[in-house]
Short mmCIF file of C-alpha atoms and ligand atoms in Angstrom, two decimals:
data_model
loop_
_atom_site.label_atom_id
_atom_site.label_comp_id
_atom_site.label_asym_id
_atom_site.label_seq_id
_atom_site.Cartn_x
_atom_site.Cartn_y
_atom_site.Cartn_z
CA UNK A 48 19.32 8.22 3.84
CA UNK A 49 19.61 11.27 5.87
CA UNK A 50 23.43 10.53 6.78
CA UNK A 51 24.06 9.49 3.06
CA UNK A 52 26.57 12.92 2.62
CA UNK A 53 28.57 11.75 5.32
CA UNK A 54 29.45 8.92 3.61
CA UNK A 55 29.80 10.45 0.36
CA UNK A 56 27.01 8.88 -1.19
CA UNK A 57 24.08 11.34 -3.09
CA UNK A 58 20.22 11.62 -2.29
CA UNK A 59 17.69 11.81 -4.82
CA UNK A 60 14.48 13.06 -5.77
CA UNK A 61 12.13 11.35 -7.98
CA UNK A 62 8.64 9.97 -8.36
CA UNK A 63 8.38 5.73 -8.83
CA UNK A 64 8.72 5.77 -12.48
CA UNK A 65 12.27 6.97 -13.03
CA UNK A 66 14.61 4.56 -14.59
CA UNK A 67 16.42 3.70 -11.29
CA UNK A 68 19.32 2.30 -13.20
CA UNK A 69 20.39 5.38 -15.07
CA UNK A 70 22.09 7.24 -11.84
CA UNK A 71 24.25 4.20 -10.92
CA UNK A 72 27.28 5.19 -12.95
CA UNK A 73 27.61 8.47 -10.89
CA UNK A 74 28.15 6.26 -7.45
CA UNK A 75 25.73 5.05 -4.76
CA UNK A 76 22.67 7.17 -4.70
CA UNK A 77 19.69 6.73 -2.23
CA UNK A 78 16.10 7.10 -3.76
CA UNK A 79 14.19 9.66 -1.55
CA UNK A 80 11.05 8.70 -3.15
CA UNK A 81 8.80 10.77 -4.68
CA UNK A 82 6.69 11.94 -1.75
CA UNK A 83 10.02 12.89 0.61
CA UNK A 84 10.59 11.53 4.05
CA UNK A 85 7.46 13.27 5.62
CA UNK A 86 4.67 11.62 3.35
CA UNK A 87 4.07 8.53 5.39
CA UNK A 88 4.22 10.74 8.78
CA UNK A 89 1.52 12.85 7.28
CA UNK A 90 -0.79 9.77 6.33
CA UNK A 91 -1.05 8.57 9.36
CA UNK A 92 -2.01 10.98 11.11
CA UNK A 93 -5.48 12.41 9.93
CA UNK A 94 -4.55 16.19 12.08
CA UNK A 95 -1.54 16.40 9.97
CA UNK A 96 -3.07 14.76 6.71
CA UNK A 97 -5.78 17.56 6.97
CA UNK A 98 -3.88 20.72 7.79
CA UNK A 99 -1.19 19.57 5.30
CA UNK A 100 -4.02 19.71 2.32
CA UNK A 101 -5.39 23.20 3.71
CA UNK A 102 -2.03 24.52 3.05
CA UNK A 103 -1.87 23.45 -0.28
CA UNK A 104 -5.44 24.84 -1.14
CA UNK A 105 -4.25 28.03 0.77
CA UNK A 106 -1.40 27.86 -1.97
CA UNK A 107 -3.65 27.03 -4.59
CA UNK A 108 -3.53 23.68 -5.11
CA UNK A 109 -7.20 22.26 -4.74
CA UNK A 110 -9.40 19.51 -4.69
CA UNK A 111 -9.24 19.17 -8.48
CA UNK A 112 -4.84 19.01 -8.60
CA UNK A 113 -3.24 16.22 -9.01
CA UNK A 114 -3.20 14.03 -5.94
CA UNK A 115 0.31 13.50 -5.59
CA UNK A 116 1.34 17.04 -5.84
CA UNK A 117 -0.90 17.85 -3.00
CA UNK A 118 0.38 14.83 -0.75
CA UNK A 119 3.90 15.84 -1.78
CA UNK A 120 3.72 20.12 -1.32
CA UNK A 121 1.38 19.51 1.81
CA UNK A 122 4.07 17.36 3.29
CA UNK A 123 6.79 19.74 2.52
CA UNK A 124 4.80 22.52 4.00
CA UNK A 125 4.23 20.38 7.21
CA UNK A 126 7.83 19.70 7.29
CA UNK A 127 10.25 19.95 4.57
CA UNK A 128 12.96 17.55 3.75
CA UNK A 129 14.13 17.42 7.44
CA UNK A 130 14.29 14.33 9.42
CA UNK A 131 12.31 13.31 12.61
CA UNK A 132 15.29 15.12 14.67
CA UNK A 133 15.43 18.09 12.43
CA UNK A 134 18.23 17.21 10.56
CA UNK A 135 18.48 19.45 7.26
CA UNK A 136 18.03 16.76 4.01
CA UNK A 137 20.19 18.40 1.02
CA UNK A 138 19.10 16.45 -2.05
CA UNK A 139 21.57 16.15 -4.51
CA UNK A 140 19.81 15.70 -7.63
CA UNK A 141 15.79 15.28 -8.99
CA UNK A 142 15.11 12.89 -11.88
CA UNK A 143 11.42 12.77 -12.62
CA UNK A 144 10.34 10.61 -15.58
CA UNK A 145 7.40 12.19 -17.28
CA UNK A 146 4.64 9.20 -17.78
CA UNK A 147 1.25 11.04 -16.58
CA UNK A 148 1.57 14.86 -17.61
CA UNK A 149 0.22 16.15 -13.90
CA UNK A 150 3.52 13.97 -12.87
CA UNK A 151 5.38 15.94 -14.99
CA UNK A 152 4.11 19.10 -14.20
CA UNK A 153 4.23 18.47 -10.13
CA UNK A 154 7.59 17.20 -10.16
CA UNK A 155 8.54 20.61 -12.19
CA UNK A 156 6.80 22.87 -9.37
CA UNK A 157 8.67 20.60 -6.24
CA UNK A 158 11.80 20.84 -7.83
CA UNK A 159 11.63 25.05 -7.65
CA UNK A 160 10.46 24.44 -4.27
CA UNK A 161 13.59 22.36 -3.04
CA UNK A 162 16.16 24.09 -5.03
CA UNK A 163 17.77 21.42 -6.54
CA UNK A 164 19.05 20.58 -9.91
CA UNK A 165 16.19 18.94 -11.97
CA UNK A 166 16.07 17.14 -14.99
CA UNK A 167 12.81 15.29 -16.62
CA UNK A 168 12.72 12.73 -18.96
CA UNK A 169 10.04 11.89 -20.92
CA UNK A 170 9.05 8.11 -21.98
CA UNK A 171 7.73 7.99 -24.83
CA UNK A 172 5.19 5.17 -25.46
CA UNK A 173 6.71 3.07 -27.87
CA UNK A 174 9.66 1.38 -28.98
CA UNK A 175 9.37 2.97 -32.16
CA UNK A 176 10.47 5.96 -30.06
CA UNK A 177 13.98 4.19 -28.63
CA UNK A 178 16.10 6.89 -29.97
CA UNK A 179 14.55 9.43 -28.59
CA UNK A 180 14.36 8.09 -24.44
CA UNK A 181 18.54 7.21 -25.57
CA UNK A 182 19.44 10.68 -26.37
CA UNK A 183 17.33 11.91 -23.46
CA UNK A 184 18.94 9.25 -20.85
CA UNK A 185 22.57 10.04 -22.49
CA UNK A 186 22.20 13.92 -22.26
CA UNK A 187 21.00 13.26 -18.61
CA UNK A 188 24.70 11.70 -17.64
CA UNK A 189 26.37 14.24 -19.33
CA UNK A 190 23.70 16.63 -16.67
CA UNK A 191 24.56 14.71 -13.85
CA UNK A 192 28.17 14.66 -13.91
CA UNK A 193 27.89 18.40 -13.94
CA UNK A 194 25.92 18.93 -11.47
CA UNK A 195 27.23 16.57 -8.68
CA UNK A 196 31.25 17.06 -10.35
CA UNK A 197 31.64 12.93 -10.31
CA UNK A 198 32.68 10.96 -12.98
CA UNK A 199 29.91 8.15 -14.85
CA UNK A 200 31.03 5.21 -14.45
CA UNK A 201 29.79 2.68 -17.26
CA UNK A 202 30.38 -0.92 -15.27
CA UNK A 203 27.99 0.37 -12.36
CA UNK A 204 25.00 1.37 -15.35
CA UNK A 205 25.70 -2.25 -16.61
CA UNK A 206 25.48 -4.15 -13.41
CA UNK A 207 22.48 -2.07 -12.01
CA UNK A 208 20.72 -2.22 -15.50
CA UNK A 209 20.97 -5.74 -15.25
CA UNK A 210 19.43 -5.87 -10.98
CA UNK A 211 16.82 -3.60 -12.50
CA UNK A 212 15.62 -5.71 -15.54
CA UNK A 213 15.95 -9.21 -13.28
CA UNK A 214 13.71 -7.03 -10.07
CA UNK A 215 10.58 -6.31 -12.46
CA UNK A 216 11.00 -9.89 -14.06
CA UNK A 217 10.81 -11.35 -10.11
CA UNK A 218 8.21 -8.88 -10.10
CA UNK A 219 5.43 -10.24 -13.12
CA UNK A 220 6.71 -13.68 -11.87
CA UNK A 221 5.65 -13.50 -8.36
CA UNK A 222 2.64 -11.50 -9.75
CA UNK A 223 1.60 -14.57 -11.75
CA UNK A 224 1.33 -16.17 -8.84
CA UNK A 225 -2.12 -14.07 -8.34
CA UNK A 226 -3.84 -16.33 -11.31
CA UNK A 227 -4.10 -18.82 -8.73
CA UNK A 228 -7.40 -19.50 -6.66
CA UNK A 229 -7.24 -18.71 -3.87
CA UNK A 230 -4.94 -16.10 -4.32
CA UNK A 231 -1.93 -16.18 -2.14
CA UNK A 232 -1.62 -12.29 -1.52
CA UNK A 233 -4.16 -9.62 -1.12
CA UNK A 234 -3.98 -6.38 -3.57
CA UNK A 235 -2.95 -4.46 -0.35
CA UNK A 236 -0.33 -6.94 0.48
CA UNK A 237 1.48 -6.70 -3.21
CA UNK A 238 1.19 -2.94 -2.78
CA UNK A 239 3.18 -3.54 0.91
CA UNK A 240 5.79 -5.81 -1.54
CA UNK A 241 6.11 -3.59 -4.04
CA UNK A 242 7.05 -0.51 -1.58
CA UNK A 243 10.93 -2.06 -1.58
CA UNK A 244 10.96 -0.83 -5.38
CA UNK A 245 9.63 2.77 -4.84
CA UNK A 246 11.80 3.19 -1.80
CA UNK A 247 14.86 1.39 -2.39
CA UNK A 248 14.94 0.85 -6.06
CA UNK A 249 15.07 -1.28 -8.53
CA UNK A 250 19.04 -1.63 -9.38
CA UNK A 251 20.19 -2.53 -6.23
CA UNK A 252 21.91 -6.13 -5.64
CA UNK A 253 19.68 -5.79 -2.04
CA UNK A 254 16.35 -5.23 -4.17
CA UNK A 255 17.26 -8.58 -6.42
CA UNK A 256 17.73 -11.09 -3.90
CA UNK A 257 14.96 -9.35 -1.82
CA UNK A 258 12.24 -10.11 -4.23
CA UNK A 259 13.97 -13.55 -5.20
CA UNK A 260 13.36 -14.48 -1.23
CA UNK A 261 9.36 -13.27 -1.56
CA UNK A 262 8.75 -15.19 -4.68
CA UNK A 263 9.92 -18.38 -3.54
CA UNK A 264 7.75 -17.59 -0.27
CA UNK A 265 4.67 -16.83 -2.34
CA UNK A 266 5.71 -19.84 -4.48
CA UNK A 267 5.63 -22.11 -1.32
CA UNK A 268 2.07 -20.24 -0.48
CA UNK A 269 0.79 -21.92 -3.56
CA UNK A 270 2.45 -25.41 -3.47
CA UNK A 271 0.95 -25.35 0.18
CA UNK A 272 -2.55 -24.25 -0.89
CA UNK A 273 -2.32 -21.18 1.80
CA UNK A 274 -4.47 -18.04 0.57
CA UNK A 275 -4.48 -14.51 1.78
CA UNK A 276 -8.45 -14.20 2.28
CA UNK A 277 -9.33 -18.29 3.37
CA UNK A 278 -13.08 -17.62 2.44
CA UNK A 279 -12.03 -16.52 -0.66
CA UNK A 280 -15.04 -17.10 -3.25
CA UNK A 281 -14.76 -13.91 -5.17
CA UNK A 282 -12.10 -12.32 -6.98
CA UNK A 283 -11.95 -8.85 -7.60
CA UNK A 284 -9.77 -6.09 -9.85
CA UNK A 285 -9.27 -2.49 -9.04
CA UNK A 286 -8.29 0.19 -11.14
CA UNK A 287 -7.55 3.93 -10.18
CA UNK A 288 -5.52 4.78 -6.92
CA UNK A 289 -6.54 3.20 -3.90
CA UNK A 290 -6.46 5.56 -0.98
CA UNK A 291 -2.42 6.21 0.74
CA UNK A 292 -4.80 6.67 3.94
CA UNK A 293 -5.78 3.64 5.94
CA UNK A 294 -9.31 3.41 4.74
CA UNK A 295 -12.34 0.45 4.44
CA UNK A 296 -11.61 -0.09 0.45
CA UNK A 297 -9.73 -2.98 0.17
CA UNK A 298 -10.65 -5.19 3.42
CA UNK A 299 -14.87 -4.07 3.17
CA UNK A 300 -15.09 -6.66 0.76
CA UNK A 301 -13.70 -9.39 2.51
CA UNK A 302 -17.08 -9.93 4.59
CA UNK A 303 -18.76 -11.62 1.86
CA UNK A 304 -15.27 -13.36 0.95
CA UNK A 305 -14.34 -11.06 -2.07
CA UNK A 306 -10.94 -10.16 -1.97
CA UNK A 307 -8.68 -7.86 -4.05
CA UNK A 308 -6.56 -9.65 -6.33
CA UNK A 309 -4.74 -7.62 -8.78
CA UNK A 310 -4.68 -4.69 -10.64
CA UNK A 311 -3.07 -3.56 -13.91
CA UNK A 312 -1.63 -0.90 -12.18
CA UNK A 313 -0.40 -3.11 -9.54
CA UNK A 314 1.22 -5.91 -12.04
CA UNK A 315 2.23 -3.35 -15.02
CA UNK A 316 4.17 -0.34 -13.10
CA UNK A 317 6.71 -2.30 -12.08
CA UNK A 318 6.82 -5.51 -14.02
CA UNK A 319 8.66 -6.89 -16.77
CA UNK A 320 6.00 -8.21 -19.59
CA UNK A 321 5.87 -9.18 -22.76
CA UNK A 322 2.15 -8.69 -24.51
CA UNK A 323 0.77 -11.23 -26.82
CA UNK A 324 -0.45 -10.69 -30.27
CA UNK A 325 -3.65 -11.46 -28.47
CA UNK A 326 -2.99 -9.11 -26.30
CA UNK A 327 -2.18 -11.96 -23.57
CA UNK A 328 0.41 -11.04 -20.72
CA UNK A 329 3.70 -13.40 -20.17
CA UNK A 330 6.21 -12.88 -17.80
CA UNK A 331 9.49 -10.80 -19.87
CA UNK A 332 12.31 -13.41 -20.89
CA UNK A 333 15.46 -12.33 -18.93
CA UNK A 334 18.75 -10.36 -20.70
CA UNK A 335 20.40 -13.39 -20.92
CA UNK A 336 17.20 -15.52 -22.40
CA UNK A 337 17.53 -12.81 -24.94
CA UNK A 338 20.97 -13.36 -25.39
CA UNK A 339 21.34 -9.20 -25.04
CA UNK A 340 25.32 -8.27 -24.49
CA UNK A 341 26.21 -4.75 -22.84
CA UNK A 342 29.70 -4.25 -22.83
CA UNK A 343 29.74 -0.47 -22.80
CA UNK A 344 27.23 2.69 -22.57
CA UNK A 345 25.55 2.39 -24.99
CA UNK A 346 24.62 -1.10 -25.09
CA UNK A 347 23.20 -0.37 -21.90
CA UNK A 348 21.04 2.50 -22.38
CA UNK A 349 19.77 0.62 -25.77
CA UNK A 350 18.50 -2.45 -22.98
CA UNK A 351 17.03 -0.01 -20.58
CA UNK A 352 15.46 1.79 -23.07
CA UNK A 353 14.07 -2.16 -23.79
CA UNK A 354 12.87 -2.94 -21.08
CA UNK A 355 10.97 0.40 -20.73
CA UNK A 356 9.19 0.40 -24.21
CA UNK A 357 8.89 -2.96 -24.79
CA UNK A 358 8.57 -4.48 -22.05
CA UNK A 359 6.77 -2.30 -19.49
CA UNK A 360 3.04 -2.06 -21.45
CA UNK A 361 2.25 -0.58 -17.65
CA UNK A 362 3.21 2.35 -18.94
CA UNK A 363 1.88 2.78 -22.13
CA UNK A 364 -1.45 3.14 -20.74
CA UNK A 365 -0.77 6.24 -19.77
CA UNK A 366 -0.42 7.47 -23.46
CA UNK A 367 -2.12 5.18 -25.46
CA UNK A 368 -5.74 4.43 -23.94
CA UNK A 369 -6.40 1.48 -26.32
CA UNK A 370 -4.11 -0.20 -24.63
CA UNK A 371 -4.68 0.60 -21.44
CA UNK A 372 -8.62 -0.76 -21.65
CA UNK A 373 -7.34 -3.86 -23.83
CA UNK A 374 -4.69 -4.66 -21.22
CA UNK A 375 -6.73 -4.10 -18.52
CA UNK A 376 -9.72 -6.29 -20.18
CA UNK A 377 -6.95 -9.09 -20.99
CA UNK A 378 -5.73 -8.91 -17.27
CA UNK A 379 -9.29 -9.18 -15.69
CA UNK A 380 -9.65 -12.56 -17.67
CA UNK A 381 -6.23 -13.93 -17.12
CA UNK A 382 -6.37 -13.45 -13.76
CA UNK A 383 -10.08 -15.06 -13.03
CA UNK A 384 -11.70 -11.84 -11.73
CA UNK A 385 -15.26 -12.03 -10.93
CA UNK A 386 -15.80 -8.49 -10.59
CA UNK A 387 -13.94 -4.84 -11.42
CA UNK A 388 -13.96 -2.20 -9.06
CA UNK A 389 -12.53 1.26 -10.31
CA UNK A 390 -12.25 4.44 -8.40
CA UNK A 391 -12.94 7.77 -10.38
CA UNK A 392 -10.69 10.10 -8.22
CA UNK A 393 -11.71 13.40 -9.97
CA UNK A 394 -8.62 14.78 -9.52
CA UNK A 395 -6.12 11.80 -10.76
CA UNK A 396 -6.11 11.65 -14.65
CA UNK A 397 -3.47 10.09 -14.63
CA UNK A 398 -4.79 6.35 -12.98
CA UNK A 399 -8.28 7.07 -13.67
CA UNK A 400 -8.00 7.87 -17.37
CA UNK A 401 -10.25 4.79 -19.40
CA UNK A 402 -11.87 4.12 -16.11
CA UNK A 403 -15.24 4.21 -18.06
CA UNK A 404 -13.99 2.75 -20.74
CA UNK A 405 -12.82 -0.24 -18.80
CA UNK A 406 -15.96 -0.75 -17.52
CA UNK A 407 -17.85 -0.95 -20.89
CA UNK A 408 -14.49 -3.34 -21.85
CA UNK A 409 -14.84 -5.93 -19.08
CA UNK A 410 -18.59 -5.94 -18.98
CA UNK A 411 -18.70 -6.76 -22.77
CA UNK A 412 -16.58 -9.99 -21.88
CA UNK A 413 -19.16 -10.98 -19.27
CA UNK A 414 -17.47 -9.27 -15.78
CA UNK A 415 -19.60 -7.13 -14.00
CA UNK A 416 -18.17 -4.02 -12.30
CA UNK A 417 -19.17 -0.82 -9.80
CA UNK A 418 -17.39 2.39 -9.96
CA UNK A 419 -16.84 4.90 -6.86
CA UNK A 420 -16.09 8.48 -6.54
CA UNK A 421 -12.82 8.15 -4.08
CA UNK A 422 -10.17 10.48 -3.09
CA UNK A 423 -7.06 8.86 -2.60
CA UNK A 424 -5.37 11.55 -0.56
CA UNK A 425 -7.64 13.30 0.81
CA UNK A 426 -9.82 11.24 3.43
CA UNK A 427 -12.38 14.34 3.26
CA UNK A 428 -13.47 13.83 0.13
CA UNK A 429 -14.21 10.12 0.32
CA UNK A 430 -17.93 8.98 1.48
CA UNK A 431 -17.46 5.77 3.18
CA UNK A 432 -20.84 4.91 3.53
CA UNK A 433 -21.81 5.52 0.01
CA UNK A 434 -18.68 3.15 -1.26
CA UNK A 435 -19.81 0.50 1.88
CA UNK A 436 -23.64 0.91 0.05
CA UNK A 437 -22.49 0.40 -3.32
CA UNK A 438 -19.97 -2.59 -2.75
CA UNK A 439 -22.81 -4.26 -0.71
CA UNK A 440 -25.09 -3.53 -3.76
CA UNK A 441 -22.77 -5.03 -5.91
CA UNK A 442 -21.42 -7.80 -4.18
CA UNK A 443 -25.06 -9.24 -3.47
CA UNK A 444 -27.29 -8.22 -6.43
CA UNK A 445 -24.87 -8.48 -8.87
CA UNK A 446 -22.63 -10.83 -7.73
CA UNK A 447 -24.99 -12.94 -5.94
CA UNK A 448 -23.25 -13.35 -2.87
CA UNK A 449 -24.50 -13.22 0.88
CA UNK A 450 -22.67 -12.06 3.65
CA UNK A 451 -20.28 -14.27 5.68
CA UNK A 452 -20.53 -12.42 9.05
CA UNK A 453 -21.51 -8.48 9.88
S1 SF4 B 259 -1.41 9.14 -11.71
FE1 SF4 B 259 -2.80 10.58 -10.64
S2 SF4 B 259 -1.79 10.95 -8.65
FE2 SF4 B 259 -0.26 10.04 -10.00
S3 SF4 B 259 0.83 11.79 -10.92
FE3 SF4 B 259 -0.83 11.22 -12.34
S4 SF4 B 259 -2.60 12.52 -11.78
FE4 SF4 B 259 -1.12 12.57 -10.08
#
């Protein structure tokens, strides 16, 4: 990434949403992510973590902004865009898709800070609304070849809007996997799995055969009856953020055998689905199971724009709640979950929007579920013995379970 000019090849900026195929046609670009190179550096290290959000509140961003803008400006105030050996990062371009509006707004308040050309596209959330993400995905190349001076080229858009349609079907595929009991992956390990998407991208030929190689793995998990959690004897969902710090959330359960299985957010952000009339999710047919033909631009940009309205319901929840709770409701079903777990980060609207809603959905259809107040960047803010008290409430008065060691 950091020697990508050398080569002639462009870095950019953008959070996990952006359609990762619409670049291609300027040339190889590398995804910088959405947090920049510090962001993991600062997570693991609380010192860091801490001073890094005192900056931001110093700056004016508090407790109550949006999590990821605080993660991203406290990193950049810890460090910039340099590398480990202090090598200046120039970013080339930032493309920020506009799904939650505190995305939108962050991404609008970075790009001033790292003085580069910006653009923001919004998805809209339905397919009703295909012309609209076209003209905005068509007047972003005519953007981007002004502002890097490259020519588009239309056979790289093709090819990469076709790795990037086959990398979210691999996706729901291997994320079907989950109905299975026991599970063979933890929540925590699909989040691990899906990290090659946010980091890499989706439209590389590397990204395709990458998740092609875990599905058959997690494939043979299941033929061979291995599970991620081998007490497994409880199954549960959670909704909202989980914390980018190493914290208790995910593996506290596992004493009493209750593992994280899924998540809507987990299975819909990146995934390839196609909902129901019952509101059931089924892995996406493929391009060429839909017999769709792109032989120039604009075939192209009318299958991305596809596979984003119609196909990604992931991210319609963030502008129509309905679906959000229905899909979330559906998924807890589908997916034999014994219990929901949500996390009301005050400051995330964005995830946590219909968290209470949920709740009143699933319980309706006969799944009990617990709510906690986390903070998924800030480990300050997060009570670990008052989440450890409630999951044990839950987990053996609700749930019925006992403990399988201490
Ligand atoms: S989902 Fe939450 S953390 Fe992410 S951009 Fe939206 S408000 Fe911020």
């Amino acid at each position: 990434m950091y020697t990508a000019e050398e080569r002639g090849e462009l870095l950019m900026f953008g959070g996990v949403g952006p359609l990762h195929a619409l670049p291609s046609g300027i040339g190889t670009y590398h995804l910088i992510g959405s947090f920049g190179p510090n962001f993991g550096k600062v997570l693991d290290d609380y010192d860091l973590l801490t001073r890094s959000l005192d900056m931001c509140e110093q700056a004016g961003y508090g407790a109550g902004t949006c999590p990821s803008l605080r993660a991203l400006l406290g990193s950049m105030m810890v460090g910039g865009f340099d590398s480990s050996d202090g090598k200046k990062t120039k970013i080339d371009f930032h493309l920020e898709t506009a799904l939650c509006q505190p995305q939108a707004q962050s991404a609008q308040i970075v790009a001033e800070r790292h003085n580069a050309p910006f653009f923001l596209i919004e998805i809209p959330p339905t397919e009703k609304q295909s012309a609209f993400l076209i003209m905005q995905m068509n007047d972003f190349i005519e953007w981007l070849e002004k502002v890097t001076g490259r020519k588009y080229d239309d056979e790289k858009l093709i090819t990469a809007v076709n790795n990037e349609w086959e990398v979210r079907v691999l996706w729901s595929r291997l994320c079907e996997q989950q109905k299975v009991v026991p599970a063979p992956l933890k929540l925590a390990s699909l989040y691990s799995f899906m990290n090659l998407m946010w980091r890499s991208g989706r439209h590389r030929p590397e990204t395709v055969e990458f998740y092609r190689l875990a599905l058959d793995e997690v494939r043979h998990f299941v033929e061979e009856g291995i599970a991620a959690v081998s007490t497994e004897r409880c199954r549960l969902m959670h909704e909202g953020s989980l914390t980018w710090y190493d914290s208790i959330i995910t593996k506290y359960p596992e004493r009493w055998g209750a593992v994280f299985t899924g998540s809507e957010m987990c299975f819909g952000s990146q995934g390839a689905w196609e909902v129901e009339e019952n509101g059931c999710w089924k892995v996406a047919p493929t391009i060429g199971e839909l017999g769709l033909e792109m032989r120039n631009r604009d075939e192209a940009l009318a299958v991305l724009a596809k596979l984003y309205l119609q196909y990604a319901p992931g991210n319609q929840g963030f502008a129509l709640l309905d679906r959000r709770i229905r899909n979330r409701t559906t998924i807890a079903k589908d997916w034999h979950i014994d219990g929901l777990v949500t996390n009301n980060d005050r400051a995330c609207r964005g995830a946590c929007l219909g968290n209470t809603e949920t709740v009143i959905s699933v319980k309706q259809e006969g799944i009990p579920a617990v709510s906690y107040d986390g903070a998924c960047i800030d480990p300050r803010d997060f009570d670990d013995i008052a989440y450890k008290s409630q999951i044990e409430t839950f987990l053996e008065t609700t749930l019925g379970l006992t403990a399988l060691y201490d």
